[in-house]
Short mmCIF file of C-alpha atoms in Angstrom, two decimals:
data_model
loop_
_atom_site.label_atom_id
_atom_site.label_comp_id
_atom_site.label_asym_id
_atom_site.label_seq_id
_atom_site.Cartn_x
_atom_site.Cartn_y
_atom_site.Cartn_z
CA MET A 270 -61.26 -16.15 -5.82
CA THR A 271 -59.86 -13.84 -8.49
CA ASP A 272 -59.59 -14.57 -12.21
CA THR A 273 -56.57 -12.31 -12.52
CA PRO A 274 -53.64 -14.24 -14.06
CA PRO A 275 -50.49 -14.67 -11.99
CA SER A 276 -47.75 -12.03 -11.90
CA ILE A 277 -44.00 -12.64 -11.75
CA VAL A 278 -41.76 -10.44 -9.63
CA TRP A 279 -38.17 -10.70 -10.79
CA PHE A 280 -35.83 -9.91 -7.90
CA ARG A 281 -32.32 -8.64 -8.70
CA ASP A 282 -30.50 -6.05 -6.57
CA ASP A 283 -33.61 -5.47 -4.45
CA LEU A 284 -33.79 -8.33 -1.96
CA ARG A 285 -36.42 -6.91 0.39
CA LEU A 286 -40.16 -6.58 0.87
CA GLN A 287 -40.33 -2.99 2.11
CA ASP A 288 -40.07 -0.11 -0.38
CA HIS A 289 -40.23 -2.53 -3.28
CA PRO A 290 -42.30 -0.85 -6.04
CA ALA A 291 -42.28 -3.96 -8.23
CA LEU A 292 -43.70 -6.20 -5.50
CA ASP A 293 -46.14 -3.49 -4.49
CA ALA A 294 -47.42 -3.16 -8.07
CA ALA A 295 -47.89 -6.92 -8.36
CA SER A 296 -49.75 -6.98 -5.06
CA GLY A 297 -51.98 -4.08 -6.04
CA ARG A 298 -52.93 -5.78 -9.29
CA GLY A 299 -54.40 -8.77 -7.55
CA GLY A 300 -53.88 -12.39 -8.45
CA ARG A 301 -51.14 -14.69 -7.28
CA ILE A 302 -47.49 -13.74 -7.33
CA LEU A 303 -44.43 -15.77 -8.25
CA CYS A 304 -41.20 -14.35 -6.82
CA VAL A 305 -38.11 -15.43 -8.75
CA TYR A 306 -34.37 -14.79 -8.71
CA VAL A 307 -32.19 -15.93 -11.62
CA LEU A 308 -28.49 -16.53 -11.18
CA ASP A 309 -27.43 -15.12 -14.54
CA ARG A 310 -25.13 -17.52 -16.39
CA SER A 311 -25.67 -15.96 -19.82
CA GLY A 312 -22.47 -13.93 -19.86
CA THR A 313 -24.48 -10.87 -20.89
CA THR A 314 -23.78 -8.98 -17.69
CA ARG A 315 -20.66 -8.92 -15.54
CA ALA A 316 -20.59 -11.84 -13.14
CA GLN A 317 -20.66 -10.82 -9.48
CA GLY A 318 -17.44 -11.11 -7.53
CA ARG A 319 -16.92 -13.98 -5.12
CA ALA A 320 -17.34 -11.91 -1.96
CA SER A 321 -20.53 -10.37 -3.33
CA LEU A 322 -21.85 -13.85 -4.10
CA TRP A 323 -21.16 -14.87 -0.51
CA PHE A 324 -23.28 -11.98 0.78
CA LEU A 325 -25.90 -12.71 -1.87
CA HIS A 326 -26.23 -16.23 -0.48
CA GLY A 327 -27.19 -14.90 2.93
CA ALA A 328 -29.44 -12.17 1.53
CA LEU A 329 -31.35 -14.65 -0.65
CA GLY A 330 -31.74 -17.04 2.25
CA SER A 331 -33.12 -14.26 4.43
CA LEU A 332 -35.48 -13.11 1.68
CA ARG A 333 -36.88 -16.62 1.35
CA GLN A 334 -37.43 -16.86 5.11
CA THR A 335 -39.25 -13.52 5.12
CA LEU A 336 -41.46 -14.55 2.21
CA LYS A 337 -42.26 -17.85 3.93
CA LYS A 338 -43.59 -15.90 6.91
CA HIS A 339 -46.08 -14.38 4.46
CA GLY A 340 -46.97 -17.75 2.96
CA GLY A 341 -44.70 -17.55 -0.07
CA ASP A 342 -41.16 -18.28 -1.25
CA CYS A 343 -38.64 -17.13 -3.83
CA LEU A 344 -37.85 -19.54 -6.66
CA ILE A 345 -34.11 -19.40 -7.37
CA LEU A 346 -33.08 -20.60 -10.82
CA GLU A 347 -29.82 -20.62 -12.74
CA GLY A 348 -29.20 -19.85 -16.42
CA ASP A 349 -30.10 -17.23 -19.03
CA PRO A 350 -32.96 -14.95 -17.89
CA ALA A 351 -34.01 -14.39 -21.51
CA GLU A 352 -34.71 -18.12 -21.79
CA ILE A 353 -35.86 -18.95 -18.26
CA LEU A 354 -38.35 -16.16 -17.63
CA PRO A 355 -40.44 -16.58 -20.81
CA ALA A 356 -40.58 -20.34 -20.16
CA LEU A 357 -41.63 -19.63 -16.59
CA ALA A 358 -44.35 -17.23 -17.74
CA LYS A 359 -45.66 -19.81 -20.22
CA GLU A 360 -45.64 -22.57 -17.60
CA THR A 361 -47.51 -20.50 -14.98
CA LYS A 362 -49.71 -18.56 -17.45
CA ALA A 363 -48.41 -15.30 -15.96
CA ASP A 364 -49.28 -12.31 -18.15
CA ILE A 365 -47.03 -9.68 -16.57
CA LEU A 366 -43.56 -9.54 -15.02
CA TYR A 367 -42.57 -6.74 -12.67
CA CYS A 368 -38.99 -5.69 -11.92
CA HIS A 369 -36.90 -2.59 -11.31
CA HIS A 370 -34.90 -0.62 -13.84
CA ARG A 371 -31.18 -1.33 -14.15
CA TYR A 372 -28.94 1.46 -15.37
CA GLN A 373 -25.82 -0.15 -16.80
CA LYS A 374 -25.88 -0.64 -20.55
CA GLU A 375 -25.46 -4.43 -20.60
CA ALA A 376 -28.11 -5.04 -17.94
CA ASN A 377 -30.58 -2.72 -19.65
CA ALA A 378 -29.97 -4.51 -22.97
CA GLN A 379 -30.61 -7.83 -21.25
CA ASP A 380 -33.88 -6.50 -19.86
CA ASP A 381 -34.90 -5.41 -23.36
CA ALA A 382 -34.15 -8.93 -24.62
CA VAL A 383 -36.19 -10.46 -21.79
CA SER A 384 -39.07 -8.11 -22.55
CA GLN A 385 -39.07 -9.09 -26.22
CA ALA A 386 -38.96 -12.79 -25.37
CA LEU A 387 -41.82 -12.39 -22.90
CA GLU A 388 -43.98 -10.68 -25.52
CA LYS A 389 -43.78 -13.82 -27.65
CA VAL A 390 -45.50 -15.83 -24.91
CA GLY A 391 -48.10 -13.15 -24.15
CA CYS A 392 -46.45 -11.66 -21.07
CA ASP A 393 -45.78 -7.95 -20.57
CA MET A 394 -42.79 -6.60 -18.67
CA LYS A 395 -43.18 -3.60 -16.38
CA ARG A 396 -40.04 -1.86 -15.11
CA LEU A 397 -40.25 0.55 -12.18
CA HIS A 398 -37.66 2.68 -10.39
CA GLY A 399 -36.72 1.17 -7.05
CA THR A 400 -32.93 1.05 -6.61
CA VAL A 401 -31.85 4.72 -6.64
CA LEU A 402 -33.08 7.91 -5.01
CA ARG A 403 -33.96 9.33 -8.43
CA GLN A 404 -33.71 7.89 -11.91
CA PRO A 405 -30.72 9.25 -13.86
CA GLU A 406 -32.80 11.10 -16.46
CA SER A 407 -34.40 13.33 -13.82
CA VAL A 408 -31.36 15.47 -12.95
CA VAL A 409 -30.09 17.49 -15.91
CA THR A 410 -28.46 20.84 -16.56
CA LYS A 411 -30.43 23.79 -17.94
CA THR A 412 -29.25 22.81 -21.41
CA GLY A 413 -30.41 19.23 -20.91
CA THR A 414 -26.90 17.77 -20.85
CA PRO A 415 -25.55 15.51 -18.09
CA TYR A 416 -23.70 16.95 -15.12
CA LYS A 417 -20.01 16.15 -14.86
CA ILE A 418 -19.30 17.63 -11.43
CA PHE A 419 -20.86 16.22 -8.29
CA SER A 420 -21.32 19.56 -6.50
CA ALA A 421 -23.34 20.94 -9.42
CA TRP A 422 -25.31 17.70 -9.76
CA TRP A 423 -26.00 17.69 -6.02
CA LYS A 424 -27.35 21.23 -6.19
CA GLY A 425 -29.65 20.19 -9.03
CA PHE A 426 -30.66 17.06 -7.13
CA GLU A 427 -31.55 18.99 -3.98
CA GLY A 428 -33.43 21.54 -6.07
CA LEU A 429 -35.97 18.86 -6.92
CA GLY A 430 -36.91 18.45 -3.25
CA ALA A 431 -36.73 15.36 -1.09
CA PRO A 432 -36.72 11.97 -2.81
CA PRO A 433 -40.06 10.11 -2.77
CA SER A 434 -40.92 8.50 0.54
CA PRO A 435 -40.47 4.74 0.85
CA ILE A 436 -43.54 2.56 0.63
CA PRO A 437 -44.41 -0.12 3.20
CA ALA A 438 -44.32 -3.81 2.46
CA PRO A 439 -47.58 -4.90 0.83
CA SER A 440 -50.01 -6.79 3.04
CA GLY A 441 -52.21 -9.72 2.18
CA LEU A 442 -49.84 -11.16 -0.40
CA SER A 443 -51.07 -14.17 -2.32
CA PHE A 444 -48.44 -16.45 -3.78
CA LEU A 445 -48.44 -19.00 -6.57
CA PRO A 446 -47.63 -22.50 -5.27
CA LEU A 447 -44.30 -23.86 -6.48
CA SER A 448 -45.67 -27.35 -7.12
CA PHE A 449 -44.69 -27.07 -10.81
CA THR A 450 -41.02 -27.06 -9.77
CA HIS A 451 -41.20 -30.60 -8.36
CA GLY A 452 -40.20 -33.73 -10.25
CA LYS A 453 -36.99 -34.95 -11.80
CA LYS A 454 -37.74 -33.76 -15.33
CA THR A 455 -38.82 -30.19 -14.60
CA LYS A 456 -36.76 -27.42 -16.14
CA PHE A 457 -37.54 -25.29 -13.09
CA ALA A 458 -35.73 -27.31 -10.43
CA PRO A 459 -34.57 -24.79 -7.80
CA CYS A 460 -30.88 -23.95 -7.76
CA ASP A 461 -28.75 -25.20 -4.86
CA ILE A 462 -27.41 -21.83 -3.72
CA ASP A 463 -24.96 -23.42 -1.29
CA LYS A 464 -23.11 -25.00 -4.21
CA ALA A 465 -23.64 -22.06 -6.56
CA LEU A 466 -22.63 -19.19 -4.26
CA LEU A 467 -20.49 -20.34 -1.33
CA PRO A 468 -16.72 -20.88 -1.55
CA THR A 469 -15.58 -24.37 -0.62
CA LYS A 470 -11.90 -25.27 -1.00
CA PRO A 471 -10.50 -23.10 0.37
CA ASP A 472 -13.30 -21.44 2.29
CA TRP A 473 -11.64 -18.02 2.17
CA ALA A 474 -14.87 -16.38 3.39
CA SER A 475 -14.96 -18.32 6.66
CA LYS A 476 -14.43 -15.21 8.81
CA MET A 477 -16.89 -12.92 7.02
CA GLY A 478 -19.84 -14.36 8.90
CA GLU A 479 -18.37 -12.91 12.10
CA TYR A 480 -18.88 -9.40 10.73
CA TRP A 481 -22.17 -9.46 8.83
CA ASP A 482 -25.81 -10.40 9.21
CA HIS A 483 -27.70 -10.52 5.96
CA GLY A 484 -31.44 -10.04 6.16
CA GLU A 485 -33.88 -7.15 6.08
CA GLU A 486 -34.31 -7.18 9.85
CA ALA A 487 -30.55 -7.01 10.42
CA ALA A 488 -30.25 -4.21 7.87
CA HIS A 489 -32.84 -2.09 9.68
CA GLU A 490 -31.12 -2.73 12.99
CA ALA A 491 -27.87 -1.49 11.46
CA LEU A 492 -29.66 1.58 10.14
CA ASP A 493 -31.22 2.30 13.54
CA ASP A 494 -27.87 1.90 15.29
CA PHE A 495 -26.18 4.28 12.89
CA ALA A 496 -28.91 6.93 12.95
CA SER A 497 -29.06 6.96 16.76
CA GLY A 498 -25.27 6.94 17.24
CA PRO A 499 -22.45 7.66 14.78
CA LEU A 500 -24.60 9.95 12.60
CA ALA A 501 -24.47 12.56 15.38
CA HIS A 502 -20.76 13.16 14.71
CA TYR A 503 -20.45 11.71 11.23
CA ASP A 504 -18.72 14.70 9.63
CA THR A 505 -15.56 14.05 11.63
CA GLY A 506 -16.04 10.49 12.87
CA ARG A 507 -16.31 8.93 9.40
CA ASN A 508 -12.58 9.45 8.82
CA ASP A 509 -11.41 7.89 12.08
CA MET A 510 -10.11 4.62 10.66
CA ALA A 511 -9.94 2.76 13.97
CA ALA A 512 -13.41 3.75 15.15
CA GLU A 513 -16.75 2.19 14.22
CA GLU A 514 -18.14 5.49 13.04
CA SER A 515 -19.05 4.78 9.42
CA SER A 516 -22.54 3.57 8.55
CA ARG A 517 -21.53 0.12 7.22
CA LEU A 518 -24.77 0.12 5.25
CA SER A 519 -23.16 -0.26 1.82
CA PRO A 520 -23.56 -4.08 1.54
CA TYR A 521 -27.28 -3.76 2.27
CA LEU A 522 -27.58 -1.03 -0.34
CA ARG A 523 -25.62 -2.98 -2.93
CA HIS A 524 -27.91 -6.00 -2.66
CA GLY A 525 -31.05 -3.98 -2.08
CA VAL A 526 -31.78 -5.33 1.39
CA LEU A 527 -32.24 -1.63 2.19
CA SER A 528 -33.32 0.95 -0.35
CA PRO A 529 -31.61 4.36 -0.55
CA ARG A 530 -34.99 6.03 0.02
CA GLN A 531 -35.39 4.17 3.30
CA ILE A 532 -31.99 5.34 4.48
CA TRP A 533 -32.56 8.92 3.35
CA HIS A 534 -35.90 9.35 5.10
CA HIS A 535 -34.77 7.52 8.23
CA CYS A 536 -31.80 9.87 8.64
CA LYS A 537 -33.13 13.16 7.24
CA ASN A 538 -34.10 14.56 10.65
CA LYS A 539 -31.43 12.87 12.78
CA GLY A 540 -28.13 14.26 14.06
CA GLU A 541 -26.73 17.74 13.59
CA PRO A 542 -27.26 19.52 10.25
CA ALA A 543 -23.59 19.34 9.18
CA ASP A 544 -23.29 15.64 10.00
CA ARG A 545 -26.60 14.82 8.37
CA GLU A 546 -25.78 16.81 5.22
CA THR A 547 -22.43 15.08 4.88
CA PHE A 548 -24.02 11.66 5.14
CA LEU A 549 -26.90 12.43 2.79
CA SER A 550 -24.46 13.82 0.24
CA GLU A 551 -22.55 10.52 0.38
CA LEU A 552 -25.81 8.70 -0.26
CA GLY A 553 -26.18 11.16 -3.13
CA TRP A 554 -22.72 10.21 -4.38
CA ARG A 555 -24.03 6.68 -4.88
CA ASP A 556 -26.82 8.06 -7.09
CA PHE A 557 -24.29 10.25 -8.91
CA SER A 558 -22.18 7.16 -9.59
CA TRP A 559 -25.14 5.42 -11.23
CA TYR A 560 -25.92 8.65 -13.07
CA THR A 561 -22.34 8.75 -14.37
CA LEU A 562 -22.42 5.10 -15.42
CA PHE A 563 -25.77 5.61 -17.13
CA HIS A 564 -24.29 8.40 -19.27
CA ASN A 565 -20.88 6.74 -19.66
CA PRO A 566 -21.46 3.00 -20.19
CA GLU A 567 -17.75 2.20 -20.62
CA LEU A 568 -16.92 3.58 -17.19
CA PRO A 569 -15.55 0.30 -15.72
CA GLN A 570 -13.25 -0.30 -18.71
CA ARG A 571 -12.17 3.07 -20.13
CA ASN A 572 -10.57 6.23 -18.81
CA LEU A 573 -13.18 8.96 -18.96
CA LYS A 574 -10.37 11.46 -19.43
CA LYS A 575 -8.92 10.30 -22.75
CA GLN A 576 -5.60 11.97 -21.95
CA PHE A 577 -4.79 8.99 -19.75
CA ASP A 578 -5.18 6.46 -22.55
CA SER A 579 -1.51 7.12 -23.29
CA LEU A 580 -0.29 6.73 -19.70
CA ASN A 581 2.38 4.03 -19.50
CA TRP A 582 1.13 1.88 -16.64
CA ARG A 583 3.60 -0.56 -15.10
CA LYS A 584 2.99 -4.28 -15.37
CA SER A 585 4.32 -5.90 -12.20
CA ARG A 586 2.57 -9.04 -11.05
CA LYS A 587 4.84 -9.17 -8.02
CA ASP A 588 3.89 -5.67 -6.84
CA LEU A 589 0.21 -6.26 -7.60
CA GLN A 590 0.18 -9.44 -5.52
CA ALA A 591 2.00 -7.72 -2.65
CA TRP A 592 -0.73 -5.06 -2.69
CA GLN A 593 -3.51 -7.65 -2.88
CA LYS A 594 -2.11 -9.64 0.05
CA GLY A 595 -1.36 -6.63 2.26
CA LYS A 596 2.40 -7.14 2.11
CA THR A 597 3.62 -3.85 0.63
CA GLY A 598 5.63 -2.82 3.68
CA ILE A 599 3.46 0.31 4.06
CA PRO A 600 1.42 -0.44 7.20
CA VAL A 601 -1.71 1.62 6.53
CA VAL A 602 -1.96 0.16 3.02
CA ASP A 603 -1.49 -3.37 4.31
CA ALA A 604 -4.04 -2.82 7.08
CA GLY A 605 -6.69 -1.80 4.58
CA MET A 606 -6.02 -4.72 2.26
CA ARG A 607 -6.09 -7.23 5.11
CA GLN A 608 -9.33 -5.80 6.46
CA LEU A 609 -10.78 -6.27 2.98
CA TRP A 610 -9.65 -9.89 2.74
CA GLU A 611 -10.97 -10.89 6.15
CA THR A 612 -14.25 -8.95 6.24
CA GLY A 613 -15.17 -8.29 2.59
CA TRP A 614 -15.32 -4.60 3.41
CA MET A 615 -12.89 -1.74 3.94
CA HIS A 616 -13.09 1.64 5.66
CA ASN A 617 -13.69 4.35 3.06
CA ARG A 618 -10.58 6.35 3.98
CA ALA A 619 -8.52 3.17 3.63
CA ARG A 620 -10.08 2.57 0.21
CA MET A 621 -8.77 5.91 -0.99
CA ILE A 622 -5.32 5.31 0.48
CA VAL A 623 -4.84 1.84 -0.99
CA ALA A 624 -6.23 2.88 -4.37
CA SER A 625 -3.94 5.88 -4.60
CA PHE A 626 -0.96 3.73 -3.62
CA LEU A 627 -1.69 1.22 -6.37
CA ALA A 628 -2.39 3.72 -9.15
CA LYS A 629 0.20 6.32 -8.19
CA HIS A 630 3.08 4.93 -6.12
CA LEU A 631 3.05 1.56 -7.91
CA LEU A 632 1.77 3.05 -11.19
CA ILE A 633 -0.37 -0.04 -11.80
CA ASP A 634 -3.48 0.42 -13.94
CA TRP A 635 -6.51 1.36 -11.84
CA ARG A 636 -8.48 -1.35 -13.68
CA GLN A 637 -6.38 -3.98 -11.90
CA GLY A 638 -7.50 -2.52 -8.58
CA GLU A 639 -11.10 -2.18 -9.72
CA ALA A 640 -11.12 -5.88 -10.66
CA TRP A 641 -9.69 -6.89 -7.26
CA PHE A 642 -12.24 -4.81 -5.39
CA TRP A 643 -14.99 -6.23 -7.60
CA ASP A 644 -14.00 -9.74 -6.54
CA THR A 645 -13.33 -9.12 -2.85
CA LEU A 646 -15.81 -6.42 -1.74
CA ILE A 647 -19.25 -7.55 -0.61
CA ASP A 648 -20.56 -4.09 -1.54
CA ALA A 649 -18.97 -3.76 -5.01
CA ASP A 650 -21.46 -2.47 -7.56
CA PRO A 651 -20.76 -1.55 -11.21
CA ALA A 652 -21.18 2.18 -10.68
CA SER A 653 -19.56 3.06 -7.35
CA ASN A 654 -16.61 0.70 -7.83
CA ALA A 655 -15.65 2.20 -11.19
CA VAL A 656 -16.40 5.84 -10.33
CA ASN A 657 -14.42 5.70 -7.09
CA TRP A 658 -11.41 4.06 -8.73
CA GLN A 659 -11.37 6.61 -11.51
CA TRP A 660 -11.80 9.40 -8.97
CA VAL A 661 -8.72 8.30 -7.04
CA ALA A 662 -6.71 7.54 -10.18
CA GLY A 663 -7.54 10.99 -11.56
CA THR A 664 -8.83 9.61 -14.84
CA GLY A 665 -12.59 10.14 -14.56
CA ILE A 666 -15.45 12.55 -14.03
CA GLU A 667 -15.20 14.53 -10.80
CA ALA A 668 -11.67 13.18 -10.48
CA SER A 669 -9.12 14.57 -8.10
CA PRO A 670 -6.10 15.55 -10.23
CA PHE A 671 -3.63 12.79 -11.02
CA PHE A 672 -0.93 14.79 -9.28
CA ARG A 673 -2.91 14.62 -6.02
CA ILE A 674 -1.04 11.64 -4.61
CA PHE A 675 -2.00 10.47 -1.14
CA ASN A 676 1.00 10.24 1.17
CA PRO A 677 0.32 7.14 3.31
CA LEU A 678 2.34 8.51 6.23
CA ARG A 679 0.41 11.76 6.38
CA GLN A 680 -2.84 9.83 6.01
CA SER A 681 -1.84 7.60 8.94
CA ASP A 682 -0.87 10.57 11.07
CA LYS A 683 -4.17 12.33 10.39
CA PHE A 684 -6.66 9.47 10.43
CA ASP A 685 -4.96 6.80 12.58
CA PRO A 686 -2.69 8.86 14.82
CA LYS A 687 -2.26 6.21 17.51
CA GLY A 688 -1.90 3.37 15.06
CA ASP A 689 -4.94 1.48 16.37
CA TYR A 690 -6.21 0.64 12.88
CA ILE A 691 -2.79 -0.68 11.88
CA ARG A 692 -2.47 -2.70 15.09
CA ARG A 693 -5.88 -4.29 14.46
CA TRP A 694 -5.08 -5.50 10.96
CA VAL A 695 -1.28 -5.81 10.99
CA PRO A 696 -0.80 -7.45 14.39
CA GLU A 697 2.89 -8.22 13.85
CA LEU A 698 3.49 -4.47 14.30
CA ALA A 699 1.34 -4.15 17.43
CA ARG A 700 4.26 -3.71 19.84
CA LEU A 701 5.72 -0.74 17.99
CA PRO A 702 5.22 2.66 19.66
CA ASP A 703 2.73 5.10 18.19
CA ASP A 704 5.40 7.24 16.56
CA ALA A 705 7.00 4.29 14.74
CA ILE A 706 4.11 2.08 13.66
CA ALA A 707 3.22 3.97 10.47
CA ALA A 708 6.77 3.80 9.08
CA PRO A 709 8.75 0.97 10.72
CA TRP A 710 11.56 1.28 8.13
CA GLN A 711 12.31 4.69 9.63
CA ALA A 712 12.46 3.38 13.21
CA ASP A 713 15.71 2.95 15.10
CA LYS A 714 17.09 -0.57 15.23
CA ASP A 715 16.61 -0.87 18.99
CA VAL A 716 12.94 0.18 18.66
CA LEU A 717 12.38 -2.61 16.17
CA GLU A 718 14.22 -5.12 18.33
CA ARG A 719 12.13 -4.28 21.41
CA ALA A 720 9.00 -4.83 19.30
CA GLY A 721 10.36 -8.18 18.06
CA ILE A 722 10.52 -7.08 14.44
CA ARG A 723 13.19 -7.72 11.87
CA LEU A 724 12.26 -6.02 8.61
CA GLY A 725 12.30 -8.42 5.71
CA ARG A 726 11.54 -11.35 8.00
CA ASP A 727 8.68 -10.40 10.34
CA TYR A 728 7.33 -7.60 8.17
CA PRO A 729 8.30 -6.58 4.62
CA GLU A 730 10.55 -3.75 3.63
CA PRO A 731 8.57 -1.20 1.55
CA ILE A 732 8.24 -2.46 -2.03
CA VAL A 733 8.71 1.11 -3.24
CA SER A 734 10.17 4.29 -1.78
CA LEU A 735 7.32 6.74 -1.32
CA ASP A 736 9.36 9.58 -2.79
CA GLU A 737 10.55 7.53 -5.74
CA GLY A 738 7.07 6.19 -6.40
CA ARG A 739 5.63 9.70 -6.40
CA ASP A 740 8.34 10.96 -8.75
CA ARG A 741 7.77 8.04 -11.13
CA ALA A 742 4.05 8.74 -11.22
CA MET A 743 4.59 12.42 -11.92
CA THR A 744 7.01 11.61 -14.75
CA ALA A 745 4.42 9.33 -16.34
CA TYR A 746 1.75 11.98 -15.89
CA ARG A 747 3.77 14.73 -17.51
CA LYS A 748 4.23 12.57 -20.58
CA THR A 749 0.45 12.27 -21.00
CA LYS A 750 0.13 16.05 -21.08
CA GLY A 751 2.29 16.18 -24.15
CA SER A 752 0.48 13.39 -25.97
#
């Protein structure tokens, strides 16, 4: 029997046992461990979107089941971490709390506040790196300044060698009993995550369960399937919108059911060099996004290129809602938005197409799109969501120029040439021939009639002419150059 006081492990975006430095450190210290997750209601950090909360529900449930197999559990509480965790430490006589670093400004400030509050009750806080391949401070230019271009950052990243290897799940874990949580008057009554996280009326997430399993075992199965299959032709297959050739690992990464180090080392010797390098660089892009957010805390709210602060974005609730609902009259755009709504996920090529359409052809502020993705993507995280939107909008670091405007018809022709992706997600167009499905407004009347389509009734007319939308965007852009 050890005299070592209990340790608290504070789970956040790291809902796993393997490659979990915080849990490993607590285990190595000895003593009993209390695993806790706090649904943050303080308003200090940005509340997770509804789709993300749905996935979180499943991931937390799976984490609890895994811990129970080891004789433990995860206590799930709801409120302000800066109040709950010190009270929990005092109640359990824990003298140290382990967690992983967070890299957005608000979350880091919250962790500082928690640390200070813990000190007052005699509990230390130990933060380790466990959610990125490398901590943001480790990759710098020769002058010590942050990188602004991914290719240069990636070269610097690779120059440091392979990321550290993942660590196995600790064995022989000893857990603190949760008996102190029982009783009507306890302040530590576990949160009912069904009520707190799941949608009810309407249950808009009812179909998502058909597409996703949540736990650590399911995540590793998905990783194995990808590494032994699609990775072998990833460089070309990832852009085939109708195929199942992307990794689909992003939700597991976002919630930490898999760590990026696990994915890196599992895939580093698989597939052909070109395919492997493309995939690993995309995993690197995730790190670069966190790196960019770390050095630019206002990334989700502000244009990183200040030139665009003067851009005259349109305010059209009608057009925004048509985009959100997948009723723009542009089939590839609508297919992407409907895939998002039904599955909580969207093919990466479709993400670029729909984002460009909103910010360029509709000239609606990219922040409106970022907010919609934040609420409807199960894999939306603060860094990747903002960086990718600013990249497409042309307003951020490593941005494609604003005048690079995706043409949805060319994108369809190149990445969905037979229209299979459109047919899957816009079934009312399924009977159109391949050469008409991407642009039904250009089809002959008899072609539409044979397919049972009357534009404006069975499928919308385009809400904007692609040529006119492009010209409008370029006019707005030219005005910013003179500001």
